[in-house]
PDB file of C-alpha atoms in Angstrom:
ATOM      1  CA  UNK A   1     -77.666  52.961 253.643  1.00  0.00           C
ATOM      2  CA  UNK A   2     -74.498  51.207 255.175  1.00  0.00           C
ATOM      3  CA  UNK A   3     -72.649  49.058 252.396  1.00  0.00           C
ATOM      4  CA  UNK A   4     -69.849  46.655 253.120  1.00  0.00           C
ATOM      5  CA  UNK A   5     -68.295  43.745 251.393  1.00  0.00           C
ATOM      6  CA  UNK A   6     -67.216  40.874 254.156  1.00  0.00           C
ATOM      7  CA  UNK A   7     -65.820  37.486 253.613  1.00  0.00           C
ATOM      8  CA  UNK A   8     -68.194  34.793 255.168  1.00  0.00           C
ATOM      9  CA  UNK A   9     -66.080  31.725 256.472  1.00  0.00           C
ATOM     10  CA  UNK A  10     -67.400  28.666 254.982  1.00  0.00           C
ATOM     11  CA  UNK A  11     -66.212  24.953 254.945  1.00  0.00           C
ATOM     12  CA  UNK A  12     -64.367  25.429 251.560  1.00  0.00           C
ATOM     13  CA  UNK A  13     -63.010  28.879 252.297  1.00  0.00           C
ATOM     14  CA  UNK A  14     -63.905  32.764 252.419  1.00  0.00           C
ATOM     15  CA  UNK A  15     -67.206  33.800 250.643  1.00  0.00           C
ATOM     16  CA  UNK A  16     -67.107  37.189 249.355  1.00  0.00           C
ATOM     17  CA  UNK A  17     -70.501  38.792 250.381  1.00  0.00           C
ATOM     18  CA  UNK A  18     -71.900  42.275 249.606  1.00  0.00           C
ATOM     19  CA  UNK A  19     -74.389  43.438 252.823  1.00  0.00           C
ATOM     20  CA  UNK A  20     -76.285  46.231 252.764  1.00  0.00           C
ATOM     21  CA  UNK A  21     -78.326  47.823 255.808  1.00  0.00           C
ATOM     22  CA  UNK A  22     -80.869  50.656 255.950  1.00  0.00           C
ATOM     23  CA  UNK A  23     -78.756  52.280 258.502  1.00  0.00           C
ATOM     24  CA  UNK A  24     -77.582  51.845 262.124  1.00  0.00           C
ATOM     25  CA  UNK A  25     -79.512  49.565 263.889  1.00  0.00           C
ATOM     26  CA  UNK A  26     -80.741  45.974 263.482  1.00  0.00           C
ATOM     27  CA  UNK A  27     -82.945  44.477 260.776  1.00  0.00           C
ATOM     28  CA  UNK A  28     -84.347  41.184 259.521  1.00  0.00           C
ATOM     29  CA  UNK A  29     -81.948  39.399 257.378  1.00  0.00           C
ATOM     30  CA  UNK A  30     -82.500  38.618 253.787  1.00  0.00           C
ATOM     31  CA  UNK A  31     -80.377  36.769 251.606  1.00  0.00           C
ATOM     32  CA  UNK A  32     -79.987  36.996 247.702  1.00  0.00           C
ATOM     33  CA  UNK A  33     -79.196  33.621 246.148  1.00  0.00           C
ATOM     34  CA  UNK A  34     -77.860  34.974 242.500  1.00  0.00           C
ATOM     35  CA  UNK A  35     -78.522  33.720 238.880  1.00  0.00           C
ATOM     36  CA  UNK A  36     -76.269  32.419 236.786  1.00  0.00           C
ATOM     37  CA  UNK A  37     -74.656  35.246 235.227  1.00  0.00           C
ATOM     38  CA  UNK A  38     -73.375  35.873 238.908  1.00  0.00           C
ATOM     39  CA  UNK A  39     -72.587  39.241 240.965  1.00  0.00           C
ATOM     40  CA  UNK A  40     -73.002  42.546 238.848  1.00  0.00           C
ATOM     41  CA  UNK A  41     -74.381  45.933 239.908  1.00  0.00           C
ATOM     42  CA  UNK A  42     -78.029  45.049 238.703  1.00  0.00           C
ATOM     43  CA  UNK A  43     -77.673  42.627 242.000  1.00  0.00           C
ATOM     44  CA  UNK A  44     -76.195  45.185 244.120  1.00  0.00           C
ATOM     45  CA  UNK A  45     -79.462  47.184 243.085  1.00  0.00           C
ATOM     46  CA  UNK A  46     -81.728  44.723 244.046  1.00  0.00           C
ATOM     47  CA  UNK A  47     -79.987  44.278 247.453  1.00  0.00           C
ATOM     48  CA  UNK A  48     -80.368  48.233 247.874  1.00  0.00           C
ATOM     49  CA  UNK A  49     -83.871  47.801 247.074  1.00  0.00           C
ATOM     50  CA  UNK A  50     -84.905  45.187 249.863  1.00  0.00           C
ATOM     51  CA  UNK A  51     -82.637  46.719 252.274  1.00  0.00           C
ATOM     52  CA  UNK A  52     -84.858  50.272 251.496  1.00  0.00           C
ATOM     53  CA  UNK A  53     -87.731  48.095 252.767  1.00  0.00           C
ATOM     54  CA  UNK A  54     -86.088  47.695 256.056  1.00  0.00           C
ATOM     55  CA  UNK A  55     -83.937  44.760 255.645  1.00  0.00           C
ATOM     56  CA  UNK A  56     -80.298  43.489 256.313  1.00  0.00           C
ATOM     57  CA  UNK A  57     -79.357  42.019 252.989  1.00  0.00           C
ATOM     58  CA  UNK A  58     -76.762  39.542 252.358  1.00  0.00           C
ATOM     59  CA  UNK A  59     -75.683  38.977 248.467  1.00  0.00           C
ATOM     60  CA  UNK A  60     -73.116  36.216 248.573  1.00  0.00           C
ATOM     61  CA  UNK A  61     -70.837  35.516 245.595  1.00  0.00           C
ATOM     62  CA  UNK A  62     -71.750  31.921 245.128  1.00  0.00           C
ATOM     63  CA  UNK A  63     -68.796  31.074 242.621  1.00  0.00           C
ATOM     64  CA  UNK A  64     -66.269  31.961 245.124  1.00  0.00           C
ATOM     65  CA  UNK A  65     -64.748  28.566 244.724  1.00  0.00           C
ATOM     66  CA  UNK A  66     -63.787  29.346 241.468  1.00  0.00           C
ATOM     67  CA  UNK A  67     -62.164  32.713 242.253  1.00  0.00           C
ATOM     68  CA  UNK A  68     -63.704  36.025 242.067  1.00  0.00           C
ATOM     69  CA  UNK A  69     -65.634  35.406 238.294  1.00  0.00           C
ATOM     70  CA  UNK A  70     -67.466  38.510 236.756  1.00  0.00           C
ATOM     71  CA  UNK A  71     -68.970  37.700 233.450  1.00  0.00           C
ATOM     72  CA  UNK A  72     -69.503  40.107 230.503  1.00  0.00           C
ATOM     73  CA  UNK A  73     -72.339  38.223 228.403  1.00  0.00           C
ATOM     74  CA  UNK A  74     -71.756  40.662 225.350  1.00  0.00           C
ATOM     75  CA  UNK A  75     -68.336  38.682 224.691  1.00  0.00           C
ATOM     76  CA  UNK A  76     -70.557  35.732 223.093  1.00  0.00           C
ATOM     77  CA  UNK A  77     -70.477  32.174 223.205  1.00  0.00           C
ATOM     78  CA  UNK A  78     -66.813  31.690 225.107  1.00  0.00           C
ATOM     79  CA  UNK A  79     -68.284  33.785 227.909  1.00  0.00           C
ATOM     80  CA  UNK A  80     -71.735  31.754 227.882  1.00  0.00           C
ATOM     81  CA  UNK A  81     -69.381  28.731 228.290  1.00  0.00           C
ATOM     82  CA  UNK A  82     -67.671  30.065 231.374  1.00  0.00           C
ATOM     83  CA  UNK A  83     -71.049  30.984 232.845  1.00  0.00           C
ATOM     84  CA  UNK A  84     -72.521  27.616 232.454  1.00  0.00           C
ATOM     85  CA  UNK A  85     -69.344  25.886 233.634  1.00  0.00           C
ATOM     86  CA  UNK A  86     -69.638  28.033 236.832  1.00  0.00           C
ATOM     87  CA  UNK A  87     -73.473  27.282 237.405  1.00  0.00           C
ATOM     88  CA  UNK A  88     -72.859  23.379 237.089  1.00  0.00           C
ATOM     89  CA  UNK A  89     -69.939  23.406 239.587  1.00  0.00           C
ATOM     90  CA  UNK A  90     -72.556  24.220 242.087  1.00  0.00           C
ATOM     91  CA  UNK A  91     -75.021  21.685 243.716  1.00  0.00           C
ATOM     92  CA  UNK A  92     -77.579  21.746 246.637  1.00  0.00           C
ATOM     93  CA  UNK A  93     -75.336  20.280 249.140  1.00  0.00           C
ATOM     94  CA  UNK A  94     -72.741  23.102 248.667  1.00  0.00           C
ATOM     95  CA  UNK A  95     -75.047  25.696 248.732  1.00  0.00           C
ATOM     96  CA  UNK A  96     -76.726  24.381 251.796  1.00  0.00           C
ATOM     97  CA  UNK A  97     -73.091  24.315 253.524  1.00  0.00           C
ATOM     98  CA  UNK A  98     -72.427  27.900 252.231  1.00  0.00           C
ATOM     99  CA  UNK A  99     -75.989  28.817 254.013  1.00  0.00           C
ATOM    100  CA  UNK A 100     -74.794  27.409 257.336  1.00  0.00           C
ATOM    101  CA  UNK A 101     -71.541  29.984 256.919  1.00  0.00           C
ATOM    102  CA  UNK A 102     -74.210  32.792 256.319  1.00  0.00           C
ATOM    103  CA  UNK A 103     -76.226  31.846 259.205  1.00  0.00           C
ATOM    104  CA  UNK A 104     -73.340  31.424 261.606  1.00  0.00           C
ATOM    105  CA  UNK A 105     -72.296  34.613 260.438  1.00  0.00           C
ATOM    106  CA  UNK A 106     -75.685  36.542 261.039  1.00  0.00           C
ATOM    107  CA  UNK A 107     -75.323  35.491 264.682  1.00  0.00           C
ATOM    108  CA  UNK A 108     -72.930  37.914 265.451  1.00  0.00           C
ATOM    109  CA  UNK A 109     -73.353  40.335 262.485  1.00  0.00           C
ATOM    110  CA  UNK A 110     -73.791  44.074 263.945  1.00  0.00           C
ATOM    111  CA  UNK A 111     -76.788  44.789 261.746  1.00  0.00           C
ATOM    112  CA  UNK A 112     -78.763  41.584 261.959  1.00  0.00           C
ATOM    113  CA  UNK A 113     -81.586  41.120 264.005  1.00  0.00           C
ATOM    114  CA  UNK A 114     -82.076  37.847 265.541  1.00  0.00           C
ATOM    115  CA  UNK A 115     -85.231  35.768 264.571  1.00  0.00           C
ATOM    116  CA  UNK A 116     -86.734  34.811 261.241  1.00  0.00           C
ATOM    117  CA  UNK A 117     -85.000  35.460 257.777  1.00  0.00           C
ATOM    118  CA  UNK A 118     -85.736  35.633 254.458  1.00  0.00           C
ATOM    119  CA  UNK A 119     -84.574  34.681 250.967  1.00  0.00           C
ATOM    120  CA  UNK A 120     -84.916  35.477 247.392  1.00  0.00           C
ATOM    121  CA  UNK A 121     -83.398  33.438 244.317  1.00  0.00           C
ATOM    122  CA  UNK A 122     -83.440  33.692 240.758  1.00  0.00           C
ATOM    123  CA  UNK A 123     -83.126  31.431 237.719  1.00  0.00           C
ATOM    124  CA  UNK A 124     -80.568  28.770 238.795  1.00  0.00           C
ATOM    125  CA  UNK A 125     -81.186  29.663 242.744  1.00  0.00           C
ATOM    126  CA  UNK A 126     -84.840  28.516 242.408  1.00  0.00           C
ATOM    127  CA  UNK A 127     -83.656  25.120 243.627  1.00  0.00           C
ATOM    128  CA  UNK A 128     -81.258  26.644 246.194  1.00  0.00           C
ATOM    129  CA  UNK A 129     -84.308  28.839 247.520  1.00  0.00           C
ATOM    130  CA  UNK A 130     -86.490  25.760 247.992  1.00  0.00           C
ATOM    131  CA  UNK A 131     -83.374  23.628 249.561  1.00  0.00           C
ATOM    132  CA  UNK A 132     -82.409  26.187 252.156  1.00  0.00           C
ATOM    133  CA  UNK A 133     -86.646  26.538 252.963  1.00  0.00           C
ATOM    134  CA  UNK A 134     -86.422  22.661 253.925  1.00  0.00           C
ATOM    135  CA  UNK A 135     -82.805  22.501 255.095  1.00  0.00           C
ATOM    136  CA  UNK A 136     -83.038  25.079 257.686  1.00  0.00           C
ATOM    137  CA  UNK A 137     -86.896  25.420 258.400  1.00  0.00           C
ATOM    138  CA  UNK A 138     -86.326  26.930 261.814  1.00  0.00           C
ATOM    139  CA  UNK A 139     -84.199  29.945 260.203  1.00  0.00           C
ATOM    140  CA  UNK A 140     -86.039  31.008 256.910  1.00  0.00           C
ATOM    141  CA  UNK A 141     -89.422  32.117 257.448  1.00  0.00           C
ATOM    142  CA  UNK A 142     -90.115  33.481 253.709  1.00  0.00           C
ATOM    143  CA  UNK A 143     -88.496  32.491 250.492  1.00  0.00           C
ATOM    144  CA  UNK A 144     -89.346  33.608 247.102  1.00  0.00           C
ATOM    145  CA  UNK A 145     -87.989  31.857 243.997  1.00  0.00           C
ATOM    146  CA  UNK A 146     -88.373  33.779 240.384  1.00  0.00           C
ATOM    147  CA  UNK A 147     -88.257  31.524 237.187  1.00  0.00           C
ATOM    148  CA  UNK A 148     -86.531  29.223 239.283  1.00  0.00           C
ATOM    149  CA  UNK A 149     -84.909  25.949 237.856  1.00  0.00           C
ATOM    150  CA  UNK A 150     -84.324  22.544 238.920  1.00  0.00           C
ATOM    151  CA  UNK A 151     -86.912  22.441 241.629  1.00  0.00           C
ATOM    152  CA  UNK A 152     -88.383  19.309 240.508  1.00  0.00           C
ATOM    153  CA  UNK A 153     -85.791  16.796 239.327  1.00  0.00           C
ATOM    154  CA  UNK A 154     -85.386  12.717 238.919  1.00  0.00           C
ATOM    155  CA  UNK A 155     -82.546  13.033 241.374  1.00  0.00           C
ATOM    156  CA  UNK A 156     -82.403  11.936 245.043  1.00  0.00           C
ATOM    157  CA  UNK A 157     -81.695  15.486 246.317  1.00  0.00           C
ATOM    158  CA  UNK A 158     -84.610  17.249 244.163  1.00  0.00           C
ATOM    159  CA  UNK A 159     -85.509  20.293 246.476  1.00  0.00           C
ATOM    160  CA  UNK A 160     -89.368  19.180 246.054  1.00  0.00           C
ATOM    161  CA  UNK A 161     -88.611  16.240 248.400  1.00  0.00           C
ATOM    162  CA  UNK A 162     -88.138  18.671 250.989  1.00  0.00           C
ATOM    163  CA  UNK A 163     -91.502  19.820 251.205  1.00  0.00           C
ATOM    164  CA  UNK A 164     -92.331  18.113 254.241  1.00  0.00           C
ATOM    165  CA  UNK A 165     -89.363  19.799 256.274  1.00  0.00           C
ATOM    166  CA  UNK A 166     -90.468  23.418 255.272  1.00  0.00           C
ATOM    167  CA  UNK A 167     -92.031  25.858 257.881  1.00  0.00           C
ATOM    168  CA  UNK A 168     -92.063  28.995 256.289  1.00  0.00           C
ATOM    169  CA  UNK A 169     -93.894  30.614 253.559  1.00  0.00           C
ATOM    170  CA  UNK A 170     -93.015  30.352 250.062  1.00  0.00           C
ATOM    171  CA  UNK A 171     -93.603  32.583 246.973  1.00  0.00           C
ATOM    172  CA  UNK A 172     -92.830  30.823 243.317  1.00  0.00           C
ATOM    173  CA  UNK A 173     -93.089  33.043 240.381  1.00  0.00           C
ATOM    174  CA  UNK A 174     -92.814  31.238 236.933  1.00  0.00           C
ATOM    175  CA  UNK A 175     -92.861  33.029 233.598  1.00  0.00           C
ATOM    176  CA  UNK A 176     -95.433  32.098 231.002  1.00  0.00           C
ATOM    177  CA  UNK A 177     -92.805  30.843 228.479  1.00  0.00           C
ATOM    178  CA  UNK A 178     -89.467  28.966 230.109  1.00  0.00           C
ATOM    179  CA  UNK A 179     -87.614  26.463 228.267  1.00  0.00           C
ATOM    180  CA  UNK A 180     -85.429  25.803 231.240  1.00  0.00           C
ATOM    181  CA  UNK A 181     -88.731  24.714 233.219  1.00  0.00           C
ATOM    182  CA  UNK A 182     -90.393  21.588 231.923  1.00  0.00           C
ATOM    183  CA  UNK A 183     -94.070  20.967 231.787  1.00  0.00           C
ATOM    184  CA  UNK A 184     -94.091  18.714 234.700  1.00  0.00           C
ATOM    185  CA  UNK A 185     -92.395  21.047 237.290  1.00  0.00           C
ATOM    186  CA  UNK A 186     -95.230  22.958 238.603  1.00  0.00           C
ATOM    187  CA  UNK A 187     -97.649  20.469 238.963  1.00  0.00           C
ATOM    188  CA  UNK A 188     -95.485  17.919 240.668  1.00  0.00           C
ATOM    189  CA  UNK A 189     -94.271  20.998 242.864  1.00  0.00           C
ATOM    190  CA  UNK A 190     -97.646  22.094 243.678  1.00  0.00           C
ATOM    191  CA  UNK A 191     -98.820  18.340 244.666  1.00  0.00           C
ATOM    192  CA  UNK A 192     -95.634  18.170 247.154  1.00  0.00           C
ATOM    193  CA  UNK A 193     -96.410  21.256 248.560  1.00  0.00           C
ATOM    194  CA  UNK A 194    -100.296  20.947 248.967  1.00  0.00           C
ATOM    195  CA  UNK A 195     -99.715  17.386 249.982  1.00  0.00           C
ATOM    196  CA  UNK A 196     -97.386  18.595 253.216  1.00  0.00           C
ATOM    197  CA  UNK A 197     -99.694  21.849 253.566  1.00  0.00           C
ATOM    198  CA  UNK A 198     -96.786  24.306 252.791  1.00  0.00           C
ATOM    199  CA  UNK A 199     -97.957  27.712 252.972  1.00  0.00           C
ATOM    200  CA  UNK A 200     -97.295  29.168 249.473  1.00  0.00           C
ATOM    201  CA  UNK A 201     -98.403  31.385 246.586  1.00  0.00           C
ATOM    202  CA  UNK A 202     -97.555  30.198 243.002  1.00  0.00           C
ATOM    203  CA  UNK A 203     -97.858  32.631 239.861  1.00  0.00           C
ATOM    204  CA  UNK A 204     -97.468  32.040 236.165  1.00  0.00           C
ATOM    205  CA  UNK A 205     -96.845  35.401 234.730  1.00  0.00           C
ATOM    206  CA  UNK A 206     -98.736  35.813 231.501  1.00  0.00           C
ATOM    207  CA  UNK A 207     -96.884  37.075 228.816  1.00  0.00           C
ATOM    208  CA  UNK A 208     -93.442  36.670 230.414  1.00  0.00           C
ATOM    209  CA  UNK A 209     -90.365  34.769 229.737  1.00  0.00           C
ATOM    210  CA  UNK A 210     -87.369  33.780 231.585  1.00  0.00           C
ATOM    211  CA  UNK A 211     -85.409  36.587 233.012  1.00  0.00           C
ATOM    212  CA  UNK A 212     -88.411  39.185 233.125  1.00  0.00           C
ATOM    213  CA  UNK A 213     -87.528  40.382 236.408  1.00  0.00           C
ATOM    214  CA  UNK A 214     -84.407  42.032 235.627  1.00  0.00           C
ATOM    215  CA  UNK A 215     -84.355  45.599 234.029  1.00  0.00           C
ATOM    216  CA  UNK A 216     -81.138  45.157 231.958  1.00  0.00           C
ATOM    217  CA  UNK A 217     -82.477  41.865 230.327  1.00  0.00           C
ATOM    218  CA  UNK A 218     -84.562  41.987 226.740  1.00  0.00           C
ATOM    219  CA  UNK A 219     -87.507  39.598 228.811  1.00  0.00           C
ATOM    220  CA  UNK A 220     -87.918  42.484 231.257  1.00  0.00           C
ATOM    221  CA  UNK A 221     -91.497  43.070 232.015  1.00  0.00           C
ATOM    222  CA  UNK A 222     -92.102  45.905 234.113  1.00  0.00           C
ATOM    223  CA  UNK A 223     -95.562  45.535 235.329  1.00  0.00           C
ATOM    224  CA  UNK A 224     -94.935  41.670 236.150  1.00  0.00           C
ATOM    225  CA  UNK A 225     -91.671  42.594 238.003  1.00  0.00           C
ATOM    226  CA  UNK A 226     -92.859  45.438 240.015  1.00  0.00           C
ATOM    227  CA  UNK A 227     -96.068  43.243 241.109  1.00  0.00           C
ATOM    228  CA  UNK A 228     -93.539  40.626 241.970  1.00  0.00           C
ATOM    229  CA  UNK A 229     -91.876  43.100 244.263  1.00  0.00           C
ATOM    230  CA  UNK A 230     -95.004  43.724 245.955  1.00  0.00           C
ATOM    231  CA  UNK A 231     -95.826  40.516 246.607  1.00  0.00           C
ATOM    232  CA  UNK A 232     -92.358  39.567 247.945  1.00  0.00           C
ATOM    233  CA  UNK A 233     -92.538  42.530 250.321  1.00  0.00           C
ATOM    234  CA  UNK A 234     -95.717  41.712 251.564  1.00  0.00           C
ATOM    235  CA  UNK A 235     -94.626  38.005 252.588  1.00  0.00           C
ATOM    236  CA  UNK A 236     -91.470  39.541 254.326  1.00  0.00           C
ATOM    237  CA  UNK A 237     -93.552  41.988 256.156  1.00  0.00           C
ATOM    238  CA  UNK A 238     -95.753  39.597 257.599  1.00  0.00           C
ATOM    239  CA  UNK A 239     -93.200  36.876 257.856  1.00  0.00           C
ATOM    240  CA  UNK A 240     -90.092  38.714 259.056  1.00  0.00           C
ATOM    241  CA  UNK A 241     -91.580  41.620 260.816  1.00  0.00           C
ATOM    242  CA  UNK A 242     -94.627  40.446 262.600  1.00  0.00           C
TER     243      UNK A 242
END
C-alpha cells in the first residue's frame, strides 16, 4: 500500500489528511469522517482496510482549526472535556466547507479515480455523512453512517432536511442502545428518506451499544462490526466500481 500524509487547503487553513492507496494506479475515493476521539492508529487501520478493498482513502483531521490534537482517553475527565470541546467546535457548514477542499484535492490527486465517491463516518460524523450526501449529491454515491448522532435535530441545518437533495445510497447502522440517539431520530429520518425516495438501508444492531464497530472499545461487538463492513463494502462495490 502507498501511504502519505498530505495537507489539503481549505478556507480556514491546511487540513492534515492521511491518505492510502492499494498501490500504483487510480481508485474510487472514499473519505473517512472521524469520530469524536479524533485521529489515532485505530482509524489509520480502518483506512488501510478500506484501501485493501480497492479504494483511495482520505482520513482528514477534522480538528485542524485547533491545532494537531491527539487525545489519550485514559487520562480521565479533563481529556474528555478537551475532546467534547473540540467536537462542539465543528458544525455542518464547516465540515461541508472542508469537504469542498477534499473534492478539489481529489481532482488532481495521483491515486484518485474520477467519478463517484464514497464516505463513512462514526459517532459525531453521522450528521456530516448525511450533510455531505445532500450537499454534494453529484459527488457522493455511497455514504455510510455508524451510530451517527445529530442527524435529526430541531435546528435549521438538521441533516435530515437535505433528504430531497440526496442522489446516492446511504447505509445507516444504529446501536440497539444509544443514549446519544433520541427515540424520535430513527422514525423521523426514515420518514424523510422514504418521502424523497432515497436509496438506503437502515439497521438497528441487536445487543450493541454506541461504539460497537471499534475493536479497542469495550462496546465492540465483532459479529455486528464485521457484518457492517460487509454491507458497506457491498454498497461501495455496487455504487463506486460499477
